[in-house]
Short mmCIF file of C-alpha atoms in Angstrom, two decimals:
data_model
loop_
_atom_site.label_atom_id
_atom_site.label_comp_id
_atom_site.label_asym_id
_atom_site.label_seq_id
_atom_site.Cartn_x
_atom_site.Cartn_y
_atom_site.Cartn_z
CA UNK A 1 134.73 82.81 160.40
CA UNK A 2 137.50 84.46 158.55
CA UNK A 3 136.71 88.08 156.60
CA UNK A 4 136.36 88.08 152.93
CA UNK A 5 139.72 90.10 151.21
CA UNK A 6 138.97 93.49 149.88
CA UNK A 7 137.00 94.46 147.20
CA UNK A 8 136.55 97.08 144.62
CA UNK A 9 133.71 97.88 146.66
CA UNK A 10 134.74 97.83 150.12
CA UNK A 11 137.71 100.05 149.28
CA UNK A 12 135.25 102.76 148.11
CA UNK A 13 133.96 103.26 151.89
CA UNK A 14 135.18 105.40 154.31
CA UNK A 15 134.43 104.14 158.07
CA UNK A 16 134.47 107.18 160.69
CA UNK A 17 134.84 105.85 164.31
CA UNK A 18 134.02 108.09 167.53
CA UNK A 19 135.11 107.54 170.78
CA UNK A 20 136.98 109.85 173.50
CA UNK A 21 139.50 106.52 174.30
CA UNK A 22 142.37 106.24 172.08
CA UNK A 23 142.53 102.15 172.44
CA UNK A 24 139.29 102.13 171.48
CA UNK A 25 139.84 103.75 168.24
CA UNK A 26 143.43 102.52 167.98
CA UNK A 27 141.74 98.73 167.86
CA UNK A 28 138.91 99.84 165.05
CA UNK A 29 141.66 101.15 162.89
CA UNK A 30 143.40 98.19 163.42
CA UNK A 31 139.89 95.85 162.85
CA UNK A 32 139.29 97.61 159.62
CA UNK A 33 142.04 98.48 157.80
CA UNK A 34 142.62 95.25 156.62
CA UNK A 35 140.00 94.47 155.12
CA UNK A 36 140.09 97.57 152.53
CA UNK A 37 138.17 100.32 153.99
CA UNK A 38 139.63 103.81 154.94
CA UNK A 39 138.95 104.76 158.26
CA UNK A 40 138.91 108.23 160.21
CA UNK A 41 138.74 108.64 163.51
CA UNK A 42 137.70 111.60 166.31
CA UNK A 43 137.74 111.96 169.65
CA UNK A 44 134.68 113.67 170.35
CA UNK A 45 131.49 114.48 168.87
CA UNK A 46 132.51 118.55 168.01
CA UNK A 47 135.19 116.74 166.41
CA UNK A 48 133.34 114.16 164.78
CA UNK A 49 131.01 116.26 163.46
CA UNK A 50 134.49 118.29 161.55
CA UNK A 51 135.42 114.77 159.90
CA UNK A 52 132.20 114.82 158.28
CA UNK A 53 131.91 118.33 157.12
CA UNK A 54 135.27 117.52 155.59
CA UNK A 55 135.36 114.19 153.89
CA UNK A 56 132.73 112.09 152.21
CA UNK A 57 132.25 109.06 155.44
CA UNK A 58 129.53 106.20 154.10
CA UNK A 59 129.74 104.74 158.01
CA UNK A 60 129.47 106.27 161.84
CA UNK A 61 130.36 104.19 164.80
CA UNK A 62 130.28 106.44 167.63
CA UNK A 63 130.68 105.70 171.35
CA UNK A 64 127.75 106.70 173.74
CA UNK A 65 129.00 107.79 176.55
CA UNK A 66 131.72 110.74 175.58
CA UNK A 67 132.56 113.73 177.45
CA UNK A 68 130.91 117.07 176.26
CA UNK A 69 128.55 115.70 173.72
CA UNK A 70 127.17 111.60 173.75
CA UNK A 71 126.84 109.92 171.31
CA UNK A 72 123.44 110.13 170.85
CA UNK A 73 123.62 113.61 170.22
CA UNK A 74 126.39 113.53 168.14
CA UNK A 75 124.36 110.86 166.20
CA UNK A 76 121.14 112.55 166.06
CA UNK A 77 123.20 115.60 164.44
CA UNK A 78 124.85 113.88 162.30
CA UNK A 79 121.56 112.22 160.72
CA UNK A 80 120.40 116.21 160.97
CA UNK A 81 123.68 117.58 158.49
CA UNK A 82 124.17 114.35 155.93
CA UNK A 83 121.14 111.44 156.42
CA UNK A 84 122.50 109.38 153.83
CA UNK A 85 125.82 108.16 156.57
CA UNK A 86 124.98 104.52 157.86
CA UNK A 87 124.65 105.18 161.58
CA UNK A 88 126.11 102.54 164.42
CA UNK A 89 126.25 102.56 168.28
CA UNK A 90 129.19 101.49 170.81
CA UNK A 91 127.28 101.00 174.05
CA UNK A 92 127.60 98.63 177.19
CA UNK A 93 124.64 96.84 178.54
CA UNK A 94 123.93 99.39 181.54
CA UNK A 95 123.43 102.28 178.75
CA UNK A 96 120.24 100.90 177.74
CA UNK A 97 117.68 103.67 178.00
CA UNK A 98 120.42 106.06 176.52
CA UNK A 99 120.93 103.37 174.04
CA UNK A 100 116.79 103.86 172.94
CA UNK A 101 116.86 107.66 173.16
CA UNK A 102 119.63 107.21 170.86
CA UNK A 103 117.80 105.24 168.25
CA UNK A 104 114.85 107.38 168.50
CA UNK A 105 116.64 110.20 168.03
CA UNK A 106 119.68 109.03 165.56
CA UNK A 107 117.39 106.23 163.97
CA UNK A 108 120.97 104.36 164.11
CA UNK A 109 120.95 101.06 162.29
CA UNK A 110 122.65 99.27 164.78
CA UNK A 111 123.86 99.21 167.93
CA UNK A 112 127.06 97.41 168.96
CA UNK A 113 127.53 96.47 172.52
CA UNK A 114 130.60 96.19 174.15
CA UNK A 115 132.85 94.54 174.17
CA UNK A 116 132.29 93.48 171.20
CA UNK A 117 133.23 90.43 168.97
CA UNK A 118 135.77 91.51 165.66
CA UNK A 119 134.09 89.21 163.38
CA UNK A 120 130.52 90.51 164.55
CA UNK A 121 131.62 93.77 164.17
CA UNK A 122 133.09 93.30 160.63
CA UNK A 123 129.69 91.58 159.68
CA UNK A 124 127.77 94.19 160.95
CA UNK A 125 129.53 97.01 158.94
CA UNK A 126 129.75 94.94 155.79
CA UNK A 127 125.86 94.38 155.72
CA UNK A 128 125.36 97.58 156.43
CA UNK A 129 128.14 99.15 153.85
CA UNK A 130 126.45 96.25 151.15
CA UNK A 131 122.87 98.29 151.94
CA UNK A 132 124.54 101.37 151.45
CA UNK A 133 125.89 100.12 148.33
CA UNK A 134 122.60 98.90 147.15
CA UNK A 135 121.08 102.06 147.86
CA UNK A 136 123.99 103.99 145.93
CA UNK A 137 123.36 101.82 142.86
CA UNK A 138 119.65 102.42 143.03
CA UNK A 139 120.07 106.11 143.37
CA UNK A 140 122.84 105.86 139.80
CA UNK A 141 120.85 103.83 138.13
CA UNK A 142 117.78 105.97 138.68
CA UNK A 143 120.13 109.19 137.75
CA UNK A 144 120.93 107.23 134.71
CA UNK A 145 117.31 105.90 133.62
CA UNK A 146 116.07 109.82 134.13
CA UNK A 147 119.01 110.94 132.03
CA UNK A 148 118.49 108.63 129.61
CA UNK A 149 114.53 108.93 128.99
CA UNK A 150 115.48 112.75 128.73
CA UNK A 151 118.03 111.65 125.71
CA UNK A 152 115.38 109.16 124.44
CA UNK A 153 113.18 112.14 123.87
CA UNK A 154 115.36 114.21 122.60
CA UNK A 155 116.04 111.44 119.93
CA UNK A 156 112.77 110.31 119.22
CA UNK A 157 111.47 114.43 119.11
CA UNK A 158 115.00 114.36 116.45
CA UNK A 159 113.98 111.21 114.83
CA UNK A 160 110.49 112.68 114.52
CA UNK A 161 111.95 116.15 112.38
CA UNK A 162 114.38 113.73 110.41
CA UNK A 163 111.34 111.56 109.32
CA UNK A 164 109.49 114.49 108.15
CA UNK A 165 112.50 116.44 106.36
CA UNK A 166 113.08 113.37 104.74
CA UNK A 167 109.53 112.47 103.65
CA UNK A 168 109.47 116.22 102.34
CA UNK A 169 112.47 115.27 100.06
CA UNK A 170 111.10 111.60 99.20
CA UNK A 171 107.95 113.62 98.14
CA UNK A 172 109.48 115.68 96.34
CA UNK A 173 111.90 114.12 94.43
CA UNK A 174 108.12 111.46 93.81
CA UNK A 175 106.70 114.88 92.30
CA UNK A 176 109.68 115.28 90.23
CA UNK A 177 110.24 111.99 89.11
CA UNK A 178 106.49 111.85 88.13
CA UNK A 179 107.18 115.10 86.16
CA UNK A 180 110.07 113.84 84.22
CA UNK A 181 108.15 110.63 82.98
CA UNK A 182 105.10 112.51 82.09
CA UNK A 183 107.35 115.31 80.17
CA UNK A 184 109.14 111.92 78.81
CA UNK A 185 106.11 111.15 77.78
CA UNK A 186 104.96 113.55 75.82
CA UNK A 187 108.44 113.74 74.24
CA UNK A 188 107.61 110.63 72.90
CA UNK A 189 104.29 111.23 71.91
CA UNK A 190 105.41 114.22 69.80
CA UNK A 191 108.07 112.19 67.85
CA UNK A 192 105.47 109.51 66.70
CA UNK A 193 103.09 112.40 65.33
CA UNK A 194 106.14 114.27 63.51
CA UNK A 195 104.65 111.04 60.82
CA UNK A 196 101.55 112.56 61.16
CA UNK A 197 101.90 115.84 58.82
CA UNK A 198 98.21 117.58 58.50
CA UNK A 199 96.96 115.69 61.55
CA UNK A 200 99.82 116.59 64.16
CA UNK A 201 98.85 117.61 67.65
CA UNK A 202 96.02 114.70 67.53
CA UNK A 203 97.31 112.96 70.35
CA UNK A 204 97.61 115.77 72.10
CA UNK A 205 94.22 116.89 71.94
CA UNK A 206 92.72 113.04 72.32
CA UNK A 207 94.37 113.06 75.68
CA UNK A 208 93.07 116.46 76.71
CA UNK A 209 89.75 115.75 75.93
CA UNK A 210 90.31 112.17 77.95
CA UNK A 211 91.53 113.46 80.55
CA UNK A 212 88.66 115.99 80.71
CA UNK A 213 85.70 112.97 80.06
CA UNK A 214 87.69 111.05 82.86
CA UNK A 215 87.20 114.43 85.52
CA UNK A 216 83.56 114.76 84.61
CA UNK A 217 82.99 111.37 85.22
CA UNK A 218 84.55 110.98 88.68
CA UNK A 219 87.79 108.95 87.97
CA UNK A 220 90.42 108.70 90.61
CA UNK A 221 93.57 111.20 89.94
CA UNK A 222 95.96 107.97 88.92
CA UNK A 223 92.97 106.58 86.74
CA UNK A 224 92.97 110.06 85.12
CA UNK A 225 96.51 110.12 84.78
CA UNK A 226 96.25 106.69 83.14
CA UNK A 227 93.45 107.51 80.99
CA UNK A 228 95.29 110.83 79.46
CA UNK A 229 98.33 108.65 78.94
CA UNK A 230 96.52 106.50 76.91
CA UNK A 231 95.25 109.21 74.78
CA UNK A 232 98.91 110.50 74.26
CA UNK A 233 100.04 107.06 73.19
CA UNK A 234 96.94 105.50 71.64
CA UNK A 235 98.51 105.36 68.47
CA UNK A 236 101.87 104.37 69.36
CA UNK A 237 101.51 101.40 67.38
CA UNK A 238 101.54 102.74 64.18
CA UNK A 239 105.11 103.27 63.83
CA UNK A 240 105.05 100.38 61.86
CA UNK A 241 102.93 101.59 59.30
CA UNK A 242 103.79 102.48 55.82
CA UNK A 243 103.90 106.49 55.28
CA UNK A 244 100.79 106.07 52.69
CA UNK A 245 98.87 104.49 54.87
CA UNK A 246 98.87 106.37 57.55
CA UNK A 247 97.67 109.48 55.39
CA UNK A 248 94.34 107.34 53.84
CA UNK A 249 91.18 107.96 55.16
CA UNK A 250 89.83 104.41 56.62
CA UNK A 251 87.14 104.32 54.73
CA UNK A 252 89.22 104.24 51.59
CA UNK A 253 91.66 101.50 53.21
CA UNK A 254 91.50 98.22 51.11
CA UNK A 255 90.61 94.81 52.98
CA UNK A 256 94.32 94.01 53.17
CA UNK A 257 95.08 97.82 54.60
CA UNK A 258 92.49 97.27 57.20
CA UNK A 259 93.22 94.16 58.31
CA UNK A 260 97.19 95.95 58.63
CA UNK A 261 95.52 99.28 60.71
CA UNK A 262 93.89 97.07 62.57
CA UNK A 263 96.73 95.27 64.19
CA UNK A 264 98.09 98.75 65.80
CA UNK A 265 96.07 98.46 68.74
CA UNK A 266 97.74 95.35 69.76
CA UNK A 267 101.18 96.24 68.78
CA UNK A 268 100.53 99.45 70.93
CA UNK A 269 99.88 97.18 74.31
CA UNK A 270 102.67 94.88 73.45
CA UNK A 271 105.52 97.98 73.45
CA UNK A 272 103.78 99.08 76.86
CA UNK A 273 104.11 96.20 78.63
CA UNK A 274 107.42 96.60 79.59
CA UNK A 275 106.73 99.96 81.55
CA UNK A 276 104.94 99.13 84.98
CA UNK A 277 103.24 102.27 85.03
CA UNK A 278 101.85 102.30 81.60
CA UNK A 279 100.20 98.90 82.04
CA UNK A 280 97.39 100.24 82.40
CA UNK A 281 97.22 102.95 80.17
CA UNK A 282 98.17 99.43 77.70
CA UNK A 283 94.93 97.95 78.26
CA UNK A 284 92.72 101.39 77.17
CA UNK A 285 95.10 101.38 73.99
CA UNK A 286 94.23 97.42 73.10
CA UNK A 287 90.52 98.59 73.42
CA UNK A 288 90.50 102.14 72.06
CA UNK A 289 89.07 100.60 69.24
CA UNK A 290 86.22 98.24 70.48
CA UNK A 291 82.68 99.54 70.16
CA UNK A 292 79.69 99.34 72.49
CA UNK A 293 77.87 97.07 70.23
CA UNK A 294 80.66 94.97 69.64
CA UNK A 295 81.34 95.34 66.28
CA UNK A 296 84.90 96.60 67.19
CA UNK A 297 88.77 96.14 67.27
CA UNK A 298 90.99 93.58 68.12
CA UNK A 299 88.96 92.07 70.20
CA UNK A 300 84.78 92.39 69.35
CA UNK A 301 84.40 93.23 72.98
CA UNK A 302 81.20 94.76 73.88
CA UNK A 303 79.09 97.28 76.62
CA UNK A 304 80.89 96.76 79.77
CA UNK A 305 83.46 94.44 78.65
CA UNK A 306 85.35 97.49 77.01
CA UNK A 307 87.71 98.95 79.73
CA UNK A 308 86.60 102.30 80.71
CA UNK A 309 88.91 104.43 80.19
CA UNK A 310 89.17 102.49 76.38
CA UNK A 311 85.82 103.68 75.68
CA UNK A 312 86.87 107.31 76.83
CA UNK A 313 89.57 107.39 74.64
CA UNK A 314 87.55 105.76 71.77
CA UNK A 315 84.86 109.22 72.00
CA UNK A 316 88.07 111.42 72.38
CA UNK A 317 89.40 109.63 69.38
CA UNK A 318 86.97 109.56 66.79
CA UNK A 319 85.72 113.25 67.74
CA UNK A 320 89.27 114.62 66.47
CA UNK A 321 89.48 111.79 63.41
CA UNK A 322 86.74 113.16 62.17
CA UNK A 323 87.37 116.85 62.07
CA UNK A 324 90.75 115.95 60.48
CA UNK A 325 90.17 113.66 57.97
CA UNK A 326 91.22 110.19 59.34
CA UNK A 327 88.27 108.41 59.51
CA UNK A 328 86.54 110.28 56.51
CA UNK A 329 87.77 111.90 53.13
CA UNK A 330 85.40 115.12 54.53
CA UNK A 331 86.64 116.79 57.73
CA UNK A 332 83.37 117.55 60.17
CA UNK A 333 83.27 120.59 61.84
CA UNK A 334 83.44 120.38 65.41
CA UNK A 335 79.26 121.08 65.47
CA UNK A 336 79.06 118.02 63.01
CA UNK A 337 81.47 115.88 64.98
CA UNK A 338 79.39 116.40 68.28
CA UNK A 339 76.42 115.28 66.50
CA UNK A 340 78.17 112.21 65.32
CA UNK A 341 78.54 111.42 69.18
CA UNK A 342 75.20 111.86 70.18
CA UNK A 343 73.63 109.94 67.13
CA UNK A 344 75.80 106.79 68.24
CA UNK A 345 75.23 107.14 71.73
CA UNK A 346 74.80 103.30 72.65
CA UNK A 347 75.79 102.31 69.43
CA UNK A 348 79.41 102.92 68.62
CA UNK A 349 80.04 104.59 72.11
CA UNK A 350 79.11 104.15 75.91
CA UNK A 351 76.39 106.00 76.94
CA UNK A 352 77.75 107.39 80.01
CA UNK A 353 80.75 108.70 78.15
CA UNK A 354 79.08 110.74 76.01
CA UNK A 355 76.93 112.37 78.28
CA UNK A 356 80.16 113.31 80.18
CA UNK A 357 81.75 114.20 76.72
CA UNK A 358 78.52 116.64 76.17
CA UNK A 359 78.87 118.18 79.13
CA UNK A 360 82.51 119.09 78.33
CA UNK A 361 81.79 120.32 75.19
CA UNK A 362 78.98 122.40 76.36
CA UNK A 363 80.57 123.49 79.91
CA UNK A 364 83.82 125.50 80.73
CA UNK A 365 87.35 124.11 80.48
CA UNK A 366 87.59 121.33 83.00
CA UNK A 367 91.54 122.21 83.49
CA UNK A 368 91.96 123.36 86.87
CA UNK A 369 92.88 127.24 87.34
CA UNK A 370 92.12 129.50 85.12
CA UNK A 371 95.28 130.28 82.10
CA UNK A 372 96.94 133.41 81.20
CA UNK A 373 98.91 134.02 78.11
CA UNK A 374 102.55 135.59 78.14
CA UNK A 375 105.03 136.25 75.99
CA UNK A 376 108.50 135.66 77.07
CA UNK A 377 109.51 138.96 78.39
CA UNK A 378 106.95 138.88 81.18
CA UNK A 379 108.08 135.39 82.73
CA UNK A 380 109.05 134.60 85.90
CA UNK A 381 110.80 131.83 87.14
CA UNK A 382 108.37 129.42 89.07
CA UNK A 383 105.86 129.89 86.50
CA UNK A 384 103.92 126.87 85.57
CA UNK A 385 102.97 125.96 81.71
CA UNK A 386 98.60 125.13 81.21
CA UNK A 387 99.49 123.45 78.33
CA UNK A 388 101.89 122.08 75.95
CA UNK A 389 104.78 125.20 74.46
CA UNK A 390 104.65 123.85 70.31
CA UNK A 391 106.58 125.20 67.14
CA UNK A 392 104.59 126.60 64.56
CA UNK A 393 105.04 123.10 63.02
CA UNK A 394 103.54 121.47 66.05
CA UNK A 395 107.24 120.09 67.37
CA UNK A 396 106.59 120.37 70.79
CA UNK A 397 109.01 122.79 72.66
CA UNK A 398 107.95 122.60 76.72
CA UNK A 399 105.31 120.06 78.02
CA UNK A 400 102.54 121.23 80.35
CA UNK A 401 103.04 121.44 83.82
CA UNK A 402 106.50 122.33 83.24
CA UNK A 403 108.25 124.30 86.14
CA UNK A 404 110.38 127.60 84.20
CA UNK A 405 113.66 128.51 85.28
CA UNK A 406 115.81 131.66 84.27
CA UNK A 407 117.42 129.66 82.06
CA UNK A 408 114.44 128.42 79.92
CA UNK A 409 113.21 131.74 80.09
CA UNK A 410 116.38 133.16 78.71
CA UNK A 411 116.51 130.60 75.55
CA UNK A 412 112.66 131.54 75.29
CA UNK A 413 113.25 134.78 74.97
CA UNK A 414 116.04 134.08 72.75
CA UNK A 415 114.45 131.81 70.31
CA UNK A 416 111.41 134.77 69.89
CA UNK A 417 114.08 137.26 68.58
CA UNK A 418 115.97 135.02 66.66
CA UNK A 419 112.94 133.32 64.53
CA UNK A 420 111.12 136.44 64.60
CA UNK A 421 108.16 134.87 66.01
CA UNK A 422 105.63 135.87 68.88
CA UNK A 423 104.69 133.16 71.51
CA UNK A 424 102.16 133.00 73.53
CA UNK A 425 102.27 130.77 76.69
CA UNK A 426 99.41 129.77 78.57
CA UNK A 427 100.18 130.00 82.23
CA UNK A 428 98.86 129.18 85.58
CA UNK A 429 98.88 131.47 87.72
CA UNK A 430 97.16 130.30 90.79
CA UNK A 431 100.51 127.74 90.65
CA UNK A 432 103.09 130.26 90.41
CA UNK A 433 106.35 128.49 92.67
CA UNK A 434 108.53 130.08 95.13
#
């Protein structure tokens, strides 16, 4: 049976052979060298045991009977200083008890008895050098598998801190976006009433009181925000409308004027539509106008049919129309309005709504955190409006919840000197930003 050639693998061992008989070692060299493997040799076990504490060896093969110190000693030391060295034995046949004491002793993985065959002897080593390999690769690959598990956690702990910074920013650039389109909004809401004259700021105060029905009566924070968006854009289609009409009480509205006012609920859905997130607030605008006893608005829906948060904004509604004239050539009073509510509880209106609107009328304000007023000069960035900033002519200036910077608060301050005016701005200041 002829050798295999050299390997990668082979020529990464190093043999070290023992014996005090220079043919002996002269013929190993000459057995191994061939096939790849670097071999060292020593002619004792004191001078064995130097080879080793010099160079790396992966393989012993030591003699067992040597002058000075046997091979089982030398064996049995060796195992003592570097236990990881594949251990053989050179031994004749009459060295058998020495040959045990040995193996006991040096837990040798082989003995070799001479004289030996070359191609045994090559076989022998190669398994053995194979094991050692085997047992080198298990011991790097375990290295490697505790190295990387270290460097897994220290990713995933990374990962983990990444996915939170980031969800920070997502959330807050959600909060901001959220901020923008409500500010948007009311923008938008403010340019429809500039048509309004006497009666600006009604939207306004419809969806303030809306949103303040919809806490009392338990809605969900996006059903609020839903139901006060509504209330800002509740009249959005009127834009349509002639200037004169718009101004006439509708109870001085011809049949042909009606049936025109009457359209705007409709018209108001249909340019929502478009906007995902007023979709909603599009359905309470359709049915702002129904009435609990069905005698309503586009539709003649009736008790439950109406959408909720319609029939919120139909209380909220018709409690401002009346005090400013749009429903009636007489403006109520605010007393005289509230009356109107409760004498068409379950007639025009839900029940449950106005008991909720009573309770807001007759309770504190519903907004959360108490306001302070401030003038300009006392601002602070990170201050955060209660309620809309408006012009003496009701053009809205600053939306609520707006976040102020130093540089609103400088034009603030500069608009207040040059119009010679005083505001006052209601602030939160339980919300005050750092």
């Amino acid at each position: 049976m002829t050798p295999s050639p050299p390997t990668a693998s082979t020529q990464a061992f190093t043999i070290l052979c023992v014996d005090d008989e220079a043919n002996i070692l002269s013929s190993l060299r000459r057995l191994f060298r061939p096939h790849g493997y670097k071999v060292l040799v020593a002619g004792g076990g004191v001078e064995g045991l130097e080879a080793l504490a010099g160079e790396h060896v992966d393989l012993i093969i030591s003699d067992m009977r040597m002058p000075g110190m046997d091979g089982a000693t030398f064996l049995a030391e060796a195992r003592k200083r570097y236990p990881d060295t594949v251990r053989l034995l050179l031994t004749g046949y009459a060295d058998m008890d020495s040959t045990i004491a040995a193996i006991n002793s040096g837990q040798i993985a082989r003995y070799i008895a001479k004289p030996w065959n070359d191609q045994d002897v090559l076989l022998t080593v190669r398994e053995a050098l194979e094991r050692q390999a085997l047992l080198r690769e298990k011991a790097r690959l375990e290295a490697l598998t505790l190295r990387q598990n270290e460097e897994l956690k220290s990713l995933n702990a990374s990962l983990e801190h990444k996915v939170e910074a980031r969800t920070s920013e997502l959330k807050a650039a959600h909060e901001k976006l959220k901020q923008h389109f409500l500010t948007s909004i009311r923008v938008f809401a403010n340019l429809i009433e500039l048509r309004e004259g006497a009666s600006a700021g009604h939207s306004r105060r419809v969806a303030d009181l809306a949103r303040k029905i919809a806490v009392k009566l338990g809605f969900t924070p996006g059903d609020v925000q839903d139901v006060m968006l509504a209330g800002l854009l509740h009249d959005v289609g009127k834009i349509g409308l002639p200037d004169e009409l718009l101004g006439k009480p509708v109870s001085h509205m011809s049949g042909d004027e009606l049936g025109l006012l009457r359209k705007h609920p409709i018209t108001g859905q249909a340019a929502l539509m478009g906007l995902e997130n007023l979709r909603q607030a599009g359905t309470f605008v359709r049915s702002h106008h129904e009435r609990w006893d069905g005698q309503g608005y586009p539709d003649r829906l009736s008790g439950l049919a109406i959408p909720y948060g319609a029939r919120i904004i139909a209380v909220a509604n018709d409690f401002d129309g009346l005090q400013i004239g749009s429903l009636s050539p007489r403006r109520f009073k605010p007393e005289e309005a509230v009356t109107f509510m409760q004498q068409n509880r379950g007639k025009r209106y839900c029940p449950n709504v106005v008991d909720a609107f009573m309770e807001v009328m007759g309770g504190p304000d519903t907004t959360p955190g108490a306001t302070n007023e401030h003038n300009p000069s006392s601002l602070k960035p990170g201050m955060v409006l209660a309620r809309d900033l408006l012009t003496r002519d009701g053009v809205m200036l600053l939306a609520a919840d707006f976040v102020l910077d130093e540089n609103l608060i400088r034009q603030l301050r500069e608009l207040e000197a040059s119009e010679g005016i005083r505001l006052s701005i209601a602030i939160r200041p339980q919300e005050v930003k750092t």
